[in-house]
XYZ file of C-alpha atoms in Angstrom:
553
model
C 0.000 0.000 0.000
C 1.283 3.460 -0.908
C -1.406 5.370 0.990
C -3.074 5.555 4.406
C 0.349 5.406 6.111
C -0.753 7.512 9.052
C -3.632 5.294 10.100
C -0.888 4.135 12.487
C -0.950 7.523 14.250
C -4.186 9.591 14.642
C -6.158 9.424 17.921
C -3.056 8.388 19.801
C -4.723 7.786 23.160
C -7.045 5.314 21.482
C -4.144 3.331 20.034
C -2.313 3.329 23.363
C -5.489 2.114 25.095
C -5.779 -0.650 22.501
C -2.312 -1.930 23.301
C -2.888 -1.648 27.043
C -6.141 -3.598 26.675
C -4.507 -6.404 24.682
C -1.638 -6.726 27.131
C -3.845 -6.261 30.174
C -6.308 -8.971 29.177
C -3.493 -11.399 28.422
C -2.037 -10.652 31.865
C -5.412 -11.032 33.611
C -5.936 -14.407 31.908
C -2.537 -15.619 33.121
C -3.075 -14.754 36.787
C -6.708 -15.872 36.814
C -5.699 -19.225 35.303
C -3.005 -19.732 37.937
C -5.356 -18.721 40.766
C -7.878 -21.284 39.485
C -5.358 -24.049 38.885
C -3.256 -23.597 42.023
C -5.796 -22.378 44.564
C -9.183 -23.449 43.230
C -10.679 -19.992 42.749
C -13.480 -19.447 40.249
C -12.284 -18.482 36.769
C -13.811 -15.116 35.700
C -14.834 -16.371 32.256
C -17.812 -14.046 31.789
C -15.897 -10.915 32.787
C -12.985 -11.766 30.488
C -15.326 -12.598 27.599
C -17.142 -9.271 27.910
C -13.881 -7.319 28.185
C -12.337 -9.042 25.163
C -15.443 -8.286 23.088
C -15.230 -4.609 24.021
C -11.528 -4.493 23.133
C -12.141 -6.221 19.803
C -15.130 -3.994 19.018
C -12.799 -1.011 19.222
C -10.444 -2.551 16.668
C -13.154 -2.090 14.036
C -12.500 0.134 11.047
C -12.580 3.168 11.321
C -12.200 3.235 15.121
C -8.663 1.964 15.648
C -7.195 3.611 12.503
C -8.180 7.008 13.927
C -10.435 8.016 11.052
C -13.829 8.272 12.800
C -15.747 11.305 14.009
C -15.163 12.642 17.516
C -18.237 11.089 19.151
C -16.857 7.641 18.394
C -13.771 8.280 20.524
C -15.773 9.508 23.497
C -17.576 6.142 23.526
C -14.313 4.303 22.851
C -12.561 5.974 25.797
C -15.395 4.932 28.130
C -15.222 1.346 26.861
C -11.456 1.142 27.233
C -11.845 2.425 30.814
C -14.302 -0.414 31.421
C -11.811 -2.943 30.058
C -9.053 -1.484 32.236
C -11.226 -1.705 35.353
C -12.051 -5.347 34.608
C -8.393 -6.186 34.123
C -7.390 -4.517 37.391
C -10.148 -6.252 39.360
C -9.196 -9.689 38.045
C -5.512 -9.092 38.706
C -6.028 -7.908 42.282
C -8.348 -10.803 43.116
C -5.891 -13.290 41.615
C -2.959 -11.740 43.490
C -4.897 -11.975 46.750
C -5.654 -15.657 46.112
C -2.094 -16.537 45.154
C -0.593 -14.780 48.191
C -3.161 -15.918 50.788
C -1.352 -16.979 53.935
C 1.931 -15.492 52.721
C 4.090 -13.250 54.953
C 3.141 -9.571 55.008
C 5.676 -8.388 52.459
C 5.326 -7.070 48.886
C 5.233 -9.686 46.114
C 6.470 -9.006 42.564
C 4.325 -10.489 39.776
C 5.881 -10.856 36.324
C 3.620 -11.666 33.358
C 6.440 -11.629 30.769
C 9.169 -14.024 29.646
C 11.784 -11.706 31.168
C 13.810 -13.285 33.963
C 16.309 -11.189 35.912
C 16.734 -8.052 38.006
C 14.636 -4.896 37.844
C 13.563 -1.791 39.740
C 9.971 -1.761 41.028
C 7.705 0.960 42.395
C 5.743 0.516 45.636
C 4.085 2.718 48.267
C 6.637 5.044 49.826
C 5.571 3.962 53.311
C 7.184 0.567 52.770
C 10.858 -0.314 52.956
C 12.509 1.314 49.941
C 15.973 2.399 48.854
C 14.909 5.557 47.004
C 11.891 7.860 47.229
C 10.559 9.046 43.890
C 7.919 11.375 42.400
C 6.827 10.661 38.828
C 5.871 13.032 36.003
C 2.247 13.047 37.240
C 3.278 14.081 40.761
C 2.614 10.640 42.254
C 4.952 9.804 45.136
C 6.205 6.253 45.507
C 9.250 4.301 46.580
C 11.764 2.318 44.548
C 13.219 -1.048 45.504
C 15.384 -3.646 43.740
C 13.691 -6.880 42.684
C 16.365 -9.503 42.069
C 15.991 -12.807 40.199
C 12.398 -12.135 39.181
C 11.085 -15.376 37.632
C 9.527 -15.403 34.161
C 5.744 -15.842 34.167
C 5.720 -16.053 37.941
C 6.106 -14.230 41.214
C 8.382 -13.889 44.209
C 8.502 -11.717 47.355
C 10.645 -8.639 47.690
C 13.239 -9.710 50.227
C 14.726 -6.374 51.265
C 18.036 -6.646 49.411
C 20.458 -3.726 49.454
C 22.413 -2.211 46.579
C 25.513 -3.929 47.977
C 23.683 -7.276 47.702
C 22.660 -6.454 44.132
C 26.166 -5.441 43.061
C 27.754 -8.611 44.458
C 25.130 -10.841 42.834
C 25.457 -9.187 39.450
C 29.147 -8.335 39.193
C 30.981 -10.482 41.746
C 31.691 -10.873 45.440
C 34.427 -8.221 45.358
C 32.226 -5.593 43.652
C 31.841 -2.209 45.306
C 28.496 -1.536 46.973
C 27.679 1.108 44.347
C 28.827 -0.870 41.303
C 25.238 -1.363 40.073
C 23.986 2.091 41.130
C 22.891 4.883 38.800
C 25.005 8.038 38.698
C 23.245 11.313 37.832
C 24.531 14.825 37.123
C 22.918 17.861 35.486
C 23.639 16.524 31.982
C 24.634 12.850 32.394
C 23.152 9.499 33.402
C 25.195 6.338 33.878
C 24.722 2.764 35.065
C 26.673 -0.460 34.568
C 25.632 -0.693 30.874
C 25.137 2.847 29.610
C 26.713 6.302 29.836
C 24.703 9.099 28.206
C 25.205 12.840 27.871
C 22.631 15.511 27.032
C 23.275 18.604 24.950
C 21.771 22.033 25.622
C 18.889 21.297 23.228
C 17.718 18.276 25.230
C 19.094 15.772 22.745
C 21.313 12.842 23.690
C 24.659 13.799 22.179
C 26.434 10.672 23.422
C 25.214 7.193 24.328
C 27.971 4.687 25.044
C 27.367 0.945 25.384
C 29.955 0.304 28.096
C 30.516 -3.464 27.612
C 31.992 -2.664 24.168
C 32.902 0.989 24.823
C 30.867 1.681 21.669
C 29.471 5.121 20.910
C 26.009 4.671 19.348
C 25.316 8.330 18.434
C 26.556 9.426 15.010
C 29.174 12.165 14.859
C 27.341 15.494 14.747
C 23.983 13.829 15.414
C 21.825 13.149 18.444
C 19.276 10.748 19.886
C 15.938 12.107 21.099
C 16.033 14.780 18.408
C 12.505 16.179 18.131
C 11.316 17.416 14.739
C 8.106 19.297 13.867
C 6.748 19.298 10.301
C 3.868 20.842 8.388
C 1.444 17.998 7.617
C -1.035 18.705 4.810
C -1.659 15.551 2.765
C -3.048 15.995 -0.748
C -6.074 13.727 -0.347
C -7.118 12.369 3.034
C -6.379 14.341 6.178
C -6.541 11.577 8.808
C -5.461 8.739 6.530
C -2.460 9.960 4.549
C 0.958 11.462 4.960
C 2.874 12.716 1.911
C 6.633 12.372 1.617
C 6.839 16.082 0.822
C 6.425 16.746 4.552
C 10.163 16.063 4.896
C 10.878 19.447 3.323
C 8.735 21.396 5.776
C 10.552 20.998 9.103
C 9.902 23.817 11.546
C 12.617 24.875 14.017
C 11.973 24.115 17.679
C 12.999 26.634 20.323
C 15.541 25.430 22.893
C 14.316 24.060 26.220
C 13.263 26.574 28.827
C 14.505 24.350 31.623
C 16.696 21.252 32.120
C 16.821 19.962 35.697
C 17.474 16.801 37.700
C 14.112 15.218 38.565
C 15.370 12.084 40.331
C 18.772 11.195 41.720
C 19.422 7.971 43.565
C 21.002 4.545 43.410
C 18.044 2.973 41.580
C 16.853 5.701 39.227
C 18.145 8.861 37.641
C 15.931 11.266 35.687
C 16.601 14.540 33.905
C 13.558 16.699 33.164
C 13.284 18.918 30.095
C 10.593 21.575 29.571
C 10.018 23.236 26.209
C 7.481 24.773 23.831
C 6.526 23.012 20.619
C 4.999 24.791 17.659
C 2.576 27.638 18.280
C 0.466 26.419 21.190
C 1.927 23.181 22.583
C 4.043 22.344 25.615
C 6.266 19.362 26.387
C 7.619 18.003 29.653
C 10.060 15.189 29.058
C 11.897 12.957 31.520
C 14.915 10.964 30.436
C 15.205 7.978 32.788
C 17.885 5.409 33.488
C 17.237 2.640 36.014
C 19.728 0.390 37.748
C 20.205 -3.063 36.174
C 18.652 -1.894 32.871
C 20.150 -1.475 29.377
C 17.139 0.646 28.360
C 16.809 4.447 28.448
C 13.173 5.475 28.904
C 11.933 8.858 27.681
C 8.618 9.749 29.316
C 6.680 12.544 27.624
C 3.757 14.675 28.711
C 2.599 16.786 25.762
C -0.180 19.360 25.773
C -0.876 19.244 22.040
C -2.775 22.094 20.322
C -1.385 22.307 16.788
C -3.048 22.641 13.375
C -2.009 20.076 10.754
C 1.449 19.483 12.205
C 3.434 16.279 12.712
C 5.775 15.660 15.660
C 8.458 12.999 15.305
C 11.536 11.871 17.247
C 14.714 11.069 15.296
C 17.780 9.164 16.440
C 21.018 9.473 14.466
C 22.893 6.217 15.015
C 26.532 5.349 14.336
C 25.291 2.100 12.793
C 25.319 1.354 9.086
C 23.061 -1.307 7.626
C 21.100 -1.819 4.411
C 18.058 -2.884 6.450
C 16.259 -2.079 9.681
C 14.089 -4.601 11.515
C 10.568 -3.887 12.760
C 8.380 -5.929 15.087
C 5.054 -7.163 13.715
C 2.266 -8.852 15.682
C 3.830 -12.315 15.866
C 7.200 -11.755 14.238
C 9.439 -9.121 12.664
C 10.300 -7.913 9.173
C 13.343 -6.298 7.550
C 12.912 -3.214 5.388
C 15.496 -1.184 3.449
C 17.094 1.951 4.856
C 17.502 3.496 1.389
C 15.374 4.768 -1.523
C 16.916 2.741 -4.341
C 13.587 1.829 -5.951
C 10.140 3.360 -6.253
C 8.722 0.894 -3.747
C 11.531 1.751 -1.324
C 10.636 5.409 -1.814
C 7.035 4.637 -0.814
C 8.237 3.218 2.520
C 9.195 6.557 4.082
C 6.742 5.752 6.908
C 6.188 2.105 7.828
C 4.156 0.200 10.440
C 5.650 -1.580 13.426
C 4.633 -2.639 16.914
C 6.676 -2.262 20.111
C 10.202 -2.029 18.659
C 12.378 -1.310 15.647
C 16.141 -1.731 15.496
C 19.212 -0.980 13.456
C 22.314 -3.163 13.866
C 25.699 -3.907 12.369
C 27.909 -6.909 13.116
C 29.118 -5.518 16.448
C 26.257 -3.581 18.041
C 22.914 -1.974 17.456
C 20.256 0.309 18.888
C 16.542 -0.386 19.333
C 13.719 2.175 19.478
C 10.749 1.015 21.589
C 7.403 2.548 22.527
C 4.263 1.968 24.613
C 1.587 2.841 22.059
C 2.874 4.157 18.717
C 2.925 2.315 15.388
C 4.569 4.549 12.737
C 8.349 4.238 12.187
C 10.986 5.233 9.683
C 14.642 4.498 9.072
C 16.416 6.595 6.465
C 20.125 5.892 6.257
C 21.137 5.531 9.899
C 18.383 7.698 11.397
C 15.729 5.706 13.222
C 12.491 7.648 13.697
C 9.089 7.351 15.378
C 5.969 9.442 14.699
C 4.528 10.790 17.949
C 1.568 13.089 17.199
C -0.417 14.531 14.292
C -3.212 17.085 14.163
C -5.557 16.309 11.232
C -8.817 18.275 11.057
C -11.039 15.870 9.105
C -13.212 13.986 9.938
C -12.588 15.040 13.578
C -11.503 18.683 13.933
C -10.514 18.048 17.577
C -8.397 14.934 16.884
C -5.623 14.586 19.496
C -6.187 18.110 20.843
C -5.500 17.145 24.463
C -2.774 16.142 26.910
C -0.846 12.992 25.978
C 1.421 10.824 28.080
C 3.647 8.475 26.118
C 6.954 6.704 26.509
C 9.542 5.720 23.952
C 12.824 4.062 24.818
C 16.302 3.588 23.417
C 18.247 0.418 24.024
C 21.772 -0.225 22.745
C 22.715 -3.870 22.541
C 25.673 -6.106 21.911
C 25.450 -8.418 18.871
C 27.768 -10.800 20.754
C 25.464 -10.806 23.810
C 24.937 -14.594 24.021
C 28.700 -15.184 24.107
C 29.809 -12.132 26.113
C 30.929 -13.473 29.517
C 30.847 -9.981 31.037
C 27.050 -9.944 30.642
C 26.322 -13.466 31.910
C 24.849 -12.590 35.308
C 23.547 -9.166 34.382
C 21.137 -9.697 31.478
C 18.592 -12.431 30.682
C 20.145 -15.352 28.837
C 19.183 -15.402 25.180
C 20.301 -17.200 22.049
C 20.247 -14.036 19.920
C 20.460 -10.320 20.862
C 17.168 -9.538 19.092
C 15.503 -11.692 21.764
C 16.924 -9.313 24.370
C 15.360 -6.361 22.548
C 12.014 -8.163 22.437
C 12.186 -8.961 26.174
C 12.840 -5.364 27.244
C 10.186 -4.020 24.861
C 7.787 -6.532 26.408
C 8.739 -5.316 29.886
C 8.128 -1.696 28.844
C 4.587 -2.575 27.751
C 3.818 -5.123 30.502
C 5.599 -3.755 33.594
C 6.048 -5.762 36.767
C 3.187 -5.600 39.279
C 3.785 -5.291 43.015
C 1.090 -6.568 45.385
C 1.164 -6.081 49.163
C -0.854 -8.809 50.950
C -0.882 -6.904 54.250
C -3.781 -8.041 56.434
C -5.190 -10.300 53.701
C -8.063 -12.486 54.949
C -8.506 -14.427 51.726
C -8.224 -18.187 51.788
C -6.172 -20.001 49.211
C -4.172 -23.136 48.673
C -0.854 -23.801 50.347
C 1.367 -22.193 47.739
C 5.111 -21.565 47.699
C 6.318 -18.010 48.232
C 7.981 -18.125 44.799
C 6.508 -19.644 41.644
C 7.085 -19.799 37.883
C 4.918 -21.457 35.252
C 8.034 -23.009 33.728
C 11.153 -24.312 35.476
C 13.286 -22.411 32.943
C 12.218 -19.399 30.829
C 10.884 -20.595 27.459
C 13.051 -19.746 24.419
C 9.966 -18.426 22.593
C 7.243 -15.911 23.430
C 4.166 -17.047 25.380
C 1.366 -15.081 23.751
C -1.383 -16.656 25.851
C -1.671 -18.710 29.017
C -5.383 -19.061 29.674
C -8.146 -21.466 30.481
C -9.754 -23.046 27.417
C -13.093 -21.624 26.300
C -14.879 -25.000 26.433
C -12.993 -27.010 29.064
C -10.709 -26.693 32.071
C -7.564 -27.268 29.964
C -4.818 -24.633 29.914
C -4.201 -23.114 26.484
C -0.594 -22.069 25.846
C 0.053 -20.120 22.635
C 3.662 -19.786 21.476
C 5.368 -17.663 18.812
C 8.912 -17.249 17.511
C 8.747 -13.470 17.619
C 12.243 -12.700 16.274
C 12.541 -15.563 13.767
C 15.654 -17.147 15.227
C 14.549 -20.783 15.249
C 16.104 -22.889 12.503
C 14.484 -25.908 10.896
C 12.196 -27.965 13.100
C 13.277 -27.068 16.629
C 11.874 -28.935 19.613
C 11.040 -26.132 22.039
C 11.034 -27.440 25.638
C 8.322 -26.291 28.040
C 9.191 -27.464 31.553
C 5.868 -27.012 33.378
C 5.904 -26.525 37.142
C 4.883 -29.757 38.936
C 2.334 -27.686 40.873
C 0.277 -27.336 37.695
C -0.177 -31.141 37.662
C -0.067 -31.409 33.885
C -0.847 -34.986 32.803
C -1.400 -34.642 29.058
C -0.904 -32.123 26.262
C -1.860 -31.884 22.606
C -1.596 -29.338 19.808
C -4.728 -27.345 18.959
C -5.577 -24.772 16.320
C -6.341 -21.084 16.798
C -9.916 -21.911 17.814
C -8.657 -24.414 20.406
C -9.871 -27.420 18.356
C -7.757 -30.601 18.574
C -5.488 -31.291 15.615
C -5.121 -34.819 14.206
C -2.204 -36.866 15.570
C -1.251 -33.955 17.791
C -0.643 -35.620 21.159
C 2.569 -34.476 22.856
C 4.784 -36.558 25.101
C 5.289 -35.388 28.684
C 8.535 -36.353 30.369
C 8.917 -37.330 34.008
C 10.040 -33.783 34.751
C 6.791 -32.451 33.194
C 8.619 -31.178 30.110
C 6.699 -30.988 26.851
C 8.571 -30.507 23.569
C 6.793 -28.552 20.852
C 8.133 -28.665 17.281
C 8.438 -25.148 15.870
C 10.194 -23.556 12.938
C 10.993 -19.943 12.055
C 8.168 -17.505 12.910
C 5.879 -20.422 13.786
C 2.702 -20.019 15.832
C 1.750 -23.012 17.953
C -0.976 -23.607 20.509
C -1.338 -26.528 22.885
C -3.953 -27.649 25.384
C -2.474 -28.941 28.653
C -4.616 -30.945 31.055
């Protein structure tokens, strides 16, 4: 298609709510299934069914593309709020069931395939290492969560930064070896050292394990660009390549200050005007233990037919960039050698896009945007538009959005210096996918203080699988027509070769006795029975970009 490129952008809050609904419902299904299987609670089938139907209704054309009239989005916002409330209720009830009888300490719940160390937020009244106030003015506390299991939970055990440094780096490591260091223009942790320029751009981003500078000479990351956006035909649907010649200068920031400074998190806040009537507050964040730089934006957007993008000038040269799709990824050229290359000046993608050479690369992630570009070595993301038809008030409001930058090492699986500090993967693109997943499905912290709920006798720490699966778990839910557990798997980065037997080592607590492949509608496939080993391991044959589903009983 050479038109309707910007259906990936208008009505940005609606698109962000869509992604939050998809991820939230998947997460609610996971915890509700475990609460039912492990503790005998009632599965909230009717609530989940109603919420899924609302979420899917709002994926109808023209709702999700952003090309409906304004009334549609008032109804859509109310329906997404209903979905969100359902998700939160199911999660909290499941957490209470799974932690019944547990000690009165916070428990970290992880609904992703990520396994490792992270920083979590919890009420400031509890035991924390760093107090923190976010961009919305909400006060909370920060604490380290070490060895968080994939698709599971474990209690916060009050570790110190000295404990974290010794676990991650070695017994002789200094107490502050894993801490974040923050100054007026720099952020640094064990992976990354970044420097800001006076315009709020990132003028240097060094991947410390390789001492590799990822910012191109004379360029910057987090370089905001504002363009006139007047497509020839369809206001909300199209974007014309001629917009590239209409960039408007942005005034320098009015203020750059330190917003957070501590061992677990550093943030630098930037305030600036955009265009004629818009304001931006931006926080550049670096957490301990993380290779990802998060850029949190609050934008009061009041422009007329303008386009706001962020550009990142990388010191990486490649003929292709890679973009995540729903259940995989695709390579696209970084040049305009042909007419069909020329038409791909704005392309769709999901939570991440990356550019890499043989040594290193940089990934651009987001929590609710879908329009990317990569021209030469500049990786870009479209943030906001302001079309006036069919909705003259489209996106005229306050937006909160996050995009992230993550440098990575193409030798990550074999780099001994990273062994205890990053999740183990077979290919660095898997690491990108894990941290993009964690951006969109953050860890939950539940405090079972004074809980009176009754549940089964459960361990304080649990994971669905004994070892993190080497593929993505897109669904872990109760079957629609039985009490079987449906597990849906995808090879999201296409790194399986041939027919690979993917091992799924189910926890013995799930009491899995049989398993068989099913189709997308959960119907049994012929000759699809799977063998379960004595250790409850099931091996599923998958090839590159495969999608598989199995019913476990």
